[in-house]
PDB file of C-alpha atoms in Angstrom:
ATOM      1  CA  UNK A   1      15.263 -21.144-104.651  1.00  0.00           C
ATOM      2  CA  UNK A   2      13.884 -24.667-103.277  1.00  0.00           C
ATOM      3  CA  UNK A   3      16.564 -27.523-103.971  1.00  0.00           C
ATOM      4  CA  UNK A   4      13.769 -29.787-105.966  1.00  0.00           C
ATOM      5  CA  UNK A   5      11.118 -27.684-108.334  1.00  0.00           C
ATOM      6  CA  UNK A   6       8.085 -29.634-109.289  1.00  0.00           C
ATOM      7  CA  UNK A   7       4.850 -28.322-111.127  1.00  0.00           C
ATOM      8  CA  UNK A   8       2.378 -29.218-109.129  1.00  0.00           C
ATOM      9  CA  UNK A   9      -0.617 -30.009-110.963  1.00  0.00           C
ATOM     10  CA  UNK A  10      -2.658 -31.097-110.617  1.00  0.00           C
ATOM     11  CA  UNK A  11      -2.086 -33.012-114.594  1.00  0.00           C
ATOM     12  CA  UNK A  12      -5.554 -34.557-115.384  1.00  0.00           C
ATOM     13  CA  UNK A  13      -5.343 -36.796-118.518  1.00  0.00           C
ATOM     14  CA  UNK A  14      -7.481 -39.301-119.939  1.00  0.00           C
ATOM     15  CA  UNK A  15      -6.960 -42.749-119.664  1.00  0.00           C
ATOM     16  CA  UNK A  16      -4.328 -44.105-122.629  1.00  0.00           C
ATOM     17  CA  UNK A  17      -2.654 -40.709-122.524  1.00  0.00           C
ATOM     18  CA  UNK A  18       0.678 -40.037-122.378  1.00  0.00           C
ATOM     19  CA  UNK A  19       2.056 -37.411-119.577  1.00  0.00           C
ATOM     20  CA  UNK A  20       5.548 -35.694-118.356  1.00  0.00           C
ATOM     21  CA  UNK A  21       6.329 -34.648-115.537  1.00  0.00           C
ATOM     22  CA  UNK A  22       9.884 -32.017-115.179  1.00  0.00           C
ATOM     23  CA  UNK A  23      11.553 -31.664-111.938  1.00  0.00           C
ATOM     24  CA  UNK A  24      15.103 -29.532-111.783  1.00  0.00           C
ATOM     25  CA  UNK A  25      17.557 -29.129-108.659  1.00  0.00           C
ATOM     26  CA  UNK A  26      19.986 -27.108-107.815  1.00  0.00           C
ATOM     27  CA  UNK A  27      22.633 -29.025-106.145  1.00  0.00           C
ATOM     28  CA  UNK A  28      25.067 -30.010-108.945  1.00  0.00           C
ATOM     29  CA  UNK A  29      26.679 -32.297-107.382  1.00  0.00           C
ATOM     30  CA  UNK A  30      23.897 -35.019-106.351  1.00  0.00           C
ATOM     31  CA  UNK A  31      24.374 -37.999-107.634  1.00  0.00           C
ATOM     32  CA  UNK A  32      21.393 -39.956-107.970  1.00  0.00           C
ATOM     33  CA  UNK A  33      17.667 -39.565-108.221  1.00  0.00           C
ATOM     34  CA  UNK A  34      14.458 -41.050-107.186  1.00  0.00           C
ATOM     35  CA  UNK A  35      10.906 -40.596-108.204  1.00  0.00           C
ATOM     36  CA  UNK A  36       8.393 -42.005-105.617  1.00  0.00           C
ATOM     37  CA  UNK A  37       4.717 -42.190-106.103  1.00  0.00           C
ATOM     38  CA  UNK A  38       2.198 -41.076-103.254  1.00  0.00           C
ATOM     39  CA  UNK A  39      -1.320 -42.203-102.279  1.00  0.00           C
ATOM     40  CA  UNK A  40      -3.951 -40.208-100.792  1.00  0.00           C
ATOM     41  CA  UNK A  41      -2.868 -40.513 -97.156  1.00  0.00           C
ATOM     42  CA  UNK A  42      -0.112 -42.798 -97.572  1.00  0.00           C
ATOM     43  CA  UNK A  43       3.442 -43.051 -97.631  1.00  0.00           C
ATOM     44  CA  UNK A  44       5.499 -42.527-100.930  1.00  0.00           C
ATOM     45  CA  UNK A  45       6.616 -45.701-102.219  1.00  0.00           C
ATOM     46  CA  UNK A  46       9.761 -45.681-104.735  1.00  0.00           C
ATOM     47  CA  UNK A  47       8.331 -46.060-108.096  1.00  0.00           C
ATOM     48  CA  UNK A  48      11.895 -45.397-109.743  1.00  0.00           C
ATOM     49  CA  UNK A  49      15.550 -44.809-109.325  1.00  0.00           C
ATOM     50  CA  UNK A  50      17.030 -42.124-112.147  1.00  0.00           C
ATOM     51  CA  UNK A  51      20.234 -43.014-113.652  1.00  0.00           C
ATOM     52  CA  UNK A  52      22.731 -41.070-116.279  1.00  0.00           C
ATOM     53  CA  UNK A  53      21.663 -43.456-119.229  1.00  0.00           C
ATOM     54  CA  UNK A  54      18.231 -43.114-117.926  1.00  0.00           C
ATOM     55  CA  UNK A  55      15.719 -45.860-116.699  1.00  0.00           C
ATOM     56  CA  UNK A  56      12.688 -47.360-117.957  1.00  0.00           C
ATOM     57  CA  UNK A  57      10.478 -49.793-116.574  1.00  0.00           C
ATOM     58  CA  UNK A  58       7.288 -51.039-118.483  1.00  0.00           C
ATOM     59  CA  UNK A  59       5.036 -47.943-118.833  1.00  0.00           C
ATOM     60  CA  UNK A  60       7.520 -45.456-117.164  1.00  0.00           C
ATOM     61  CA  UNK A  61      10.701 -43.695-118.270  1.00  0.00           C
ATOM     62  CA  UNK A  62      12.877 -41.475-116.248  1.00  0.00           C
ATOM     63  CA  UNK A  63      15.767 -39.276-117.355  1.00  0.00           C
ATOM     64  CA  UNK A  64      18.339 -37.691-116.101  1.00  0.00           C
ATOM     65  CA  UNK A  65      19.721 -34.353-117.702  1.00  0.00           C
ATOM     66  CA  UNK A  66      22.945 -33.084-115.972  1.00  0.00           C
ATOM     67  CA  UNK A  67      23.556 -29.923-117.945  1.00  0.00           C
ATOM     68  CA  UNK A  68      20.123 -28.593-117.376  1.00  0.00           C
ATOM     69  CA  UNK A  69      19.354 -30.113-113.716  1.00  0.00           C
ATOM     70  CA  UNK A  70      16.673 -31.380-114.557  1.00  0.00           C
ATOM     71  CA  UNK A  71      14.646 -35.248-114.374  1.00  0.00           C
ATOM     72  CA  UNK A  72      11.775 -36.254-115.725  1.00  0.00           C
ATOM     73  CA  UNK A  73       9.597 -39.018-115.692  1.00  0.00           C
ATOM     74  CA  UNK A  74       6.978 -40.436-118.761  1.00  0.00           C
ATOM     75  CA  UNK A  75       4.027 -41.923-118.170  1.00  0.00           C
ATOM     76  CA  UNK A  76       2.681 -43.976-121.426  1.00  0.00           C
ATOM     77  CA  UNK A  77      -0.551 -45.719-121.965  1.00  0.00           C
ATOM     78  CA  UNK A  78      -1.761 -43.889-118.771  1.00  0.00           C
ATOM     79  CA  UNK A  79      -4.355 -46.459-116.102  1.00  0.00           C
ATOM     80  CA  UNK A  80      -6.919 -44.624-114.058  1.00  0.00           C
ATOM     81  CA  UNK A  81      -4.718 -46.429-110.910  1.00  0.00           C
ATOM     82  CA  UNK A  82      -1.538 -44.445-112.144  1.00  0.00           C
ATOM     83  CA  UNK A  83      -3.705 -41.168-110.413  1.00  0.00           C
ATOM     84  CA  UNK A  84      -1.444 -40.433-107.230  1.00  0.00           C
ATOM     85  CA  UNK A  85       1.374 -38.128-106.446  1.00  0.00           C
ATOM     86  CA  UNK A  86       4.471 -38.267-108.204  1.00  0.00           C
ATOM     87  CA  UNK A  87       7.292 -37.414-106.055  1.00  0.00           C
ATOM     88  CA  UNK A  88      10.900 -36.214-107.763  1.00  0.00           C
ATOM     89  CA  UNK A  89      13.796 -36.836-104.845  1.00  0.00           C
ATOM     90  CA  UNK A  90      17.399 -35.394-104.651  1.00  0.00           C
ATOM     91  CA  UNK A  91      19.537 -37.860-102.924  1.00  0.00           C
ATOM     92  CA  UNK A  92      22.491 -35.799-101.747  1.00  0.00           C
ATOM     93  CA  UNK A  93      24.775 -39.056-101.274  1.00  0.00           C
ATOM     94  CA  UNK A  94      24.006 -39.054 -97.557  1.00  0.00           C
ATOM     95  CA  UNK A  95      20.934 -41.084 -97.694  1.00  0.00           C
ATOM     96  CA  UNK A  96      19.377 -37.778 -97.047  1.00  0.00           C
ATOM     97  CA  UNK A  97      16.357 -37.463 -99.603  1.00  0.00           C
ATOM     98  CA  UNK A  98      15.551 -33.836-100.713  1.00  0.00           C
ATOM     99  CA  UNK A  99      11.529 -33.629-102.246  1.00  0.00           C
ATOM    100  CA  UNK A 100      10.291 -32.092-104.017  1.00  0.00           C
ATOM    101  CA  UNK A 101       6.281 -30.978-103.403  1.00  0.00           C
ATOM    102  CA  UNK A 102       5.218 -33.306-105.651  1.00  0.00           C
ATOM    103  CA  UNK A 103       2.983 -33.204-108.945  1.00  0.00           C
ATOM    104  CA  UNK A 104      -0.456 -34.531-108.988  1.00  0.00           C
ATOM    105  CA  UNK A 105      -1.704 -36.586-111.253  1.00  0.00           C
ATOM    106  CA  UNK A 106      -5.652 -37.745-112.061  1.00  0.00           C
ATOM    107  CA  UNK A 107      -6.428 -39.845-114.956  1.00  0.00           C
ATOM    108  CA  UNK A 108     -10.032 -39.982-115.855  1.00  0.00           C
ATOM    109  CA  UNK A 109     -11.932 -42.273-118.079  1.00  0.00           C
TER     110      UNK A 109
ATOM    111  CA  UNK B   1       8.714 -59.840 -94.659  1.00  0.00           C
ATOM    112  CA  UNK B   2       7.374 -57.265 -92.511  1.00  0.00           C
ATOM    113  CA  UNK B   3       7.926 -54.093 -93.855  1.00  0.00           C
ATOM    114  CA  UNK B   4       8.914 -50.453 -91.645  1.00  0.00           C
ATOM    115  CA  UNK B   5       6.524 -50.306 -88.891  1.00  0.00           C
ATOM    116  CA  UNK B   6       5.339 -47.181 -87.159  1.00  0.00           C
ATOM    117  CA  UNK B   7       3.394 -46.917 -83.789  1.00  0.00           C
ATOM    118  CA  UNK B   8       0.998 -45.035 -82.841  1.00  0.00           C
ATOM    119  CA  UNK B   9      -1.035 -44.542 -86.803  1.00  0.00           C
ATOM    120  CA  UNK B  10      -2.911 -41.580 -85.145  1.00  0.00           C
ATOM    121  CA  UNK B  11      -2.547 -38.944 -82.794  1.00  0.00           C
ATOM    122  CA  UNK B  12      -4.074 -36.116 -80.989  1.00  0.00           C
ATOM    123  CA  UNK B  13      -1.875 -33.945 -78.489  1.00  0.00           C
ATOM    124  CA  UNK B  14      -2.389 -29.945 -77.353  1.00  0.00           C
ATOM    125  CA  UNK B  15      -0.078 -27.253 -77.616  1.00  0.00           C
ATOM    126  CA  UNK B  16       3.146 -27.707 -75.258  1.00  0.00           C
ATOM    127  CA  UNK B  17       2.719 -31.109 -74.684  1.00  0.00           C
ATOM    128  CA  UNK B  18       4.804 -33.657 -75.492  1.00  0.00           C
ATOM    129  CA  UNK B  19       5.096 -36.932 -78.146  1.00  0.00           C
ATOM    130  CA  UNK B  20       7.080 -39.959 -79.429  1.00  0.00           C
ATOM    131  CA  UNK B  21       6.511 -41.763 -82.177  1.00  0.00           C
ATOM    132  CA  UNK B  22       8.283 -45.163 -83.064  1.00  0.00           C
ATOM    133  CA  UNK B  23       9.658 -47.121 -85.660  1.00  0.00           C
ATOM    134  CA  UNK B  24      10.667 -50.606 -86.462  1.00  0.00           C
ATOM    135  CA  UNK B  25      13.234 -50.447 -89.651  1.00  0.00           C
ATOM    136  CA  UNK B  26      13.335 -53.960 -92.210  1.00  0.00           C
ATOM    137  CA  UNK B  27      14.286 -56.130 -90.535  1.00  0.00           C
ATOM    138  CA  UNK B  28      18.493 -56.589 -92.028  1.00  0.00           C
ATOM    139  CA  UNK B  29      18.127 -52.490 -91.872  1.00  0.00           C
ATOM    140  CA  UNK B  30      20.446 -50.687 -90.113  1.00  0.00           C
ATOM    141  CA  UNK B  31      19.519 -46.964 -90.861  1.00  0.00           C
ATOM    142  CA  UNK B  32      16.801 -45.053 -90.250  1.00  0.00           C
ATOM    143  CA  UNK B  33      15.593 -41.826 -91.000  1.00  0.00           C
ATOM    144  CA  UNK B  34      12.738 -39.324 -89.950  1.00  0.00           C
ATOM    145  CA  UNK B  35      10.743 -37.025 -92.083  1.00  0.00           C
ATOM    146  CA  UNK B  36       7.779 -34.788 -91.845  1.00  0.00           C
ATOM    147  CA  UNK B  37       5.271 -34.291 -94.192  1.00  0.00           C
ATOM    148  CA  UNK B  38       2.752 -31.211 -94.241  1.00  0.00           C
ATOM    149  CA  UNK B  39      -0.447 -31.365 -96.146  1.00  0.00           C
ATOM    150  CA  UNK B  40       0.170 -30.093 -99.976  1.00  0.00           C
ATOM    151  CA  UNK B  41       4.493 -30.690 -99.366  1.00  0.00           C
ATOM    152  CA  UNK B  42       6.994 -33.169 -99.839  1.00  0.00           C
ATOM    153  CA  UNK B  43       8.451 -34.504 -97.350  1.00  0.00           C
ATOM    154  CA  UNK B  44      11.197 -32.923 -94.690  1.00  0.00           C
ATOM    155  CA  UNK B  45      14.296 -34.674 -93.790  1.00  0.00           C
ATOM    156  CA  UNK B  46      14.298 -34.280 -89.653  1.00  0.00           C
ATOM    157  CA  UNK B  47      17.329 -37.012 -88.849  1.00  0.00           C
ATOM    158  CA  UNK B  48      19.301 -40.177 -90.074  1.00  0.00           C
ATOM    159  CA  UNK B  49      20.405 -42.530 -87.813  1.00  0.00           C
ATOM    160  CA  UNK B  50      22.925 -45.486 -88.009  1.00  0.00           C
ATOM    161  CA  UNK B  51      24.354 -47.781 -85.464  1.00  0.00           C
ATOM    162  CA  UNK B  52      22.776 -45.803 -83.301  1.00  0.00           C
ATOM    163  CA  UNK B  53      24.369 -42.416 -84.287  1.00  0.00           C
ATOM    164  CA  UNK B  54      23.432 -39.347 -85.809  1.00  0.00           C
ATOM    165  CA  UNK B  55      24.264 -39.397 -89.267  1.00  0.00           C
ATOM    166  CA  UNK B  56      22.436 -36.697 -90.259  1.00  0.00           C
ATOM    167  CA  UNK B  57      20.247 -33.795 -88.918  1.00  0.00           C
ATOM    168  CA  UNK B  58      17.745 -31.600 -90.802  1.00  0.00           C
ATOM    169  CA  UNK B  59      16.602 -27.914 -90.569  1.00  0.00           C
ATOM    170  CA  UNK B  60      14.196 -28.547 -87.245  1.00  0.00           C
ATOM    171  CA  UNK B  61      14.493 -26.984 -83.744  1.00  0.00           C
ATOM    172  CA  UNK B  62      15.856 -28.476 -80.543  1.00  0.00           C
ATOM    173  CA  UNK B  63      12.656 -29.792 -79.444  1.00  0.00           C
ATOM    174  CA  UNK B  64      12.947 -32.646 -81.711  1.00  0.00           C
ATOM    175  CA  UNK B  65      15.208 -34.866 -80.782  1.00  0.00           C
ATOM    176  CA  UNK B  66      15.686 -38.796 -82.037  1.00  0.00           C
ATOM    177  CA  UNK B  67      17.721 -41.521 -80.659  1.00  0.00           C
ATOM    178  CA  UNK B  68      18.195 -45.447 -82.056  1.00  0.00           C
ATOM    179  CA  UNK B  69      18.329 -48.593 -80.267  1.00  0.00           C
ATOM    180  CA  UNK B  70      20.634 -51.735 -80.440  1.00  0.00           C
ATOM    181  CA  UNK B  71      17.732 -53.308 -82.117  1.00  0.00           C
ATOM    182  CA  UNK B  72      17.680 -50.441 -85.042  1.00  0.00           C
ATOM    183  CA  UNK B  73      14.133 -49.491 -83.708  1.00  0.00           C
ATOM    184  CA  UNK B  74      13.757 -45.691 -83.235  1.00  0.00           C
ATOM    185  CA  UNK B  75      12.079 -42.931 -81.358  1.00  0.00           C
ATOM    186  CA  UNK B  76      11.319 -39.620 -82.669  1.00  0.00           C
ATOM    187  CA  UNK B  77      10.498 -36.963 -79.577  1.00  0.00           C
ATOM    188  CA  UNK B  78       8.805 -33.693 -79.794  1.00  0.00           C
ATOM    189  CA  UNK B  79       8.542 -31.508 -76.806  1.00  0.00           C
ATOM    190  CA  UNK B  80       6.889 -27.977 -76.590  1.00  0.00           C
ATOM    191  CA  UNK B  81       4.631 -29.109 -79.128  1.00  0.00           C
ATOM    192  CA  UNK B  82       3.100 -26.055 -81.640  1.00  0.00           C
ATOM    193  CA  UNK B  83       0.353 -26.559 -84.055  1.00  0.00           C
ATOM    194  CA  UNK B  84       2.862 -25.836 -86.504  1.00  0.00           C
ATOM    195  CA  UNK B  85       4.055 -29.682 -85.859  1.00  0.00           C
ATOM    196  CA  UNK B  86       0.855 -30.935 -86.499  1.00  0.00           C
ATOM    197  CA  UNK B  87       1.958 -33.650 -89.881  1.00  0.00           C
ATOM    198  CA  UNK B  88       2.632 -36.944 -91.252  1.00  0.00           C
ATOM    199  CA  UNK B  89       5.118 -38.319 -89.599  1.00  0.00           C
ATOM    200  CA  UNK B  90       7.376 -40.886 -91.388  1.00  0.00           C
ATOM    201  CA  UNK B  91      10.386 -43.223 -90.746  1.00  0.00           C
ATOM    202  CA  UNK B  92      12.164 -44.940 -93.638  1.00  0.00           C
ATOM    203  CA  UNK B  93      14.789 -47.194 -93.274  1.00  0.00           C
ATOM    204  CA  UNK B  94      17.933 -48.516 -95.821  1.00  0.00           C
ATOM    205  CA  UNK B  95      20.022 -51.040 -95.381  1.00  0.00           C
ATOM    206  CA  UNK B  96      23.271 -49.204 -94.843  1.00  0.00           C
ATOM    207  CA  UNK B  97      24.560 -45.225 -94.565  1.00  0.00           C
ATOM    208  CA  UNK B  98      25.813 -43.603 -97.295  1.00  0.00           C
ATOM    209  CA  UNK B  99      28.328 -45.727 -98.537  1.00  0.00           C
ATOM    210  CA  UNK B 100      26.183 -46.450-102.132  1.00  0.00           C
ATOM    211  CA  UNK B 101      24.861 -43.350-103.426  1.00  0.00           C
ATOM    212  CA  UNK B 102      21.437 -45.193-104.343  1.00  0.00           C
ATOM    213  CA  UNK B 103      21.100 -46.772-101.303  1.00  0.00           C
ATOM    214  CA  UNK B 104      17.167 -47.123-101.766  1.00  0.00           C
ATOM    215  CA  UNK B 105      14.743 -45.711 -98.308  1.00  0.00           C
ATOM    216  CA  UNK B 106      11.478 -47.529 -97.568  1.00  0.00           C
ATOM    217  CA  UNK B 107       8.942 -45.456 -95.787  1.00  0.00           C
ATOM    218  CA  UNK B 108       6.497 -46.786 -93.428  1.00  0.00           C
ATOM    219  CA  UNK B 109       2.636 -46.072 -93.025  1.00  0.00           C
ATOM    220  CA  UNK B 110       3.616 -42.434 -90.943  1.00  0.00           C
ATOM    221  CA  UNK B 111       2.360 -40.929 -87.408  1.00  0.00           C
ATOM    222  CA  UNK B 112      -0.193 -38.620 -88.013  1.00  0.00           C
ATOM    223  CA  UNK B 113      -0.031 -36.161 -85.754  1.00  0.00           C
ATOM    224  CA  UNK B 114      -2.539 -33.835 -84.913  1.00  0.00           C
ATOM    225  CA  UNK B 115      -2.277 -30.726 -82.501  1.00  0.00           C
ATOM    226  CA  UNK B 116      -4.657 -28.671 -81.083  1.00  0.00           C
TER     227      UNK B 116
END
């Protein structure tokens, strides 16, 4: 079994939509969680960290659910630039960042 | 503020030949780490360095190899090179090792790598 599961997609929504992604692990004893977004080509860029009460910023919500291993990120009001890959990442309190494949996303108009 | 830098953006090498790539952490940055990206995957943790040591070492074989200098910069070697190596390659860096567990990574632009 991989450490991070991700779907991967690709999700293709229409603009205003709203879209989750899951991700689970299987290292129960990781304490913190990232989800990074990634261009076409580029390099992932940290879009969120994933804390126990959970975490939202503006259009994006991540949670964190211990007893099922699992995180998951919400997308609301979705933009055509929100179409990238969405990254979920295991940090196993090493600085050592476990990815998962990542879940594409493409919002059209 | 500059961000991480990477050098070369592009490469081309054949099988058994050999490569470094380079980085150039945040400036402040004191750790950096090495991962390698295949088409379609996630990234894959190769080595963490910090004040100049090996912190950390993934799942690769012993023809990649790593070292980090006084000035935090970095060099990622590859000998016996395989198509099989043929990726993104990317350095992020943090500001310390380990001691906060969300010690956030920056990644630069990435080596890619090609070999034929």
């Amino acid at each position: 079994r991989k450490e991070v599961e991700q779907d991967p997609g690709p999700f293709n929504v229409p603009e205003g939509a709203t879209v989750a992604f899951n991700c689970t692990y299987s290292n129960s004893a990781s304490q913190s969680f990232f989800w990074y977004r990634q261009d076409c080509r580029k390099e992932p860029k940290l879009l969120m960290s994933v804390y126990s009460s959970g975490n939202e910023d503006g259009r994006f919500t991540a949670q964190l659910n211990r007893a099922s291993q699992y995180i998951s990120l919400l997308i609301r009001d979705s933009k055509l630039s929100d179409s990238a890959t969405y990254l979920c990442v295991e940090n196993l309190n090493t600085d050592k960042l476990i990815f998962g494949t990542g879940t594409r996303l493409q919002v059209f108009p | 503020d500059a961000g991480v830098t990477q050098s070369p953006t592009h490469l081309i090498k054949t099988r058994g030949q050999h490569v470094t790539l380079r980085c150039s952490p945040i400036s402040g940055h004191k750790s950096v780490s090495w991962y390698q990206q295949v088409l379609g995957q996630g990234p894959q943790f190769i080595f963490q360095y910090y004040e100049k040591e090996e912190r950390g070492r993934g799942n690769f074989p012993d023809r990649f190899s790593a070292r980090q200098f006084p000035n935090y910069s970095s060099e990622l070697n590859v000998n016996a090179l395989l198509l099989g190596d043929s990726a993104l390659y990317l350095c992020a860096s943090s500001l310390e090792y380990g001691w906060r567990v969300q010690e956030t990574q920056y990644f630069g632009p990435g080596t890619r790598l090609l070999v034929l």
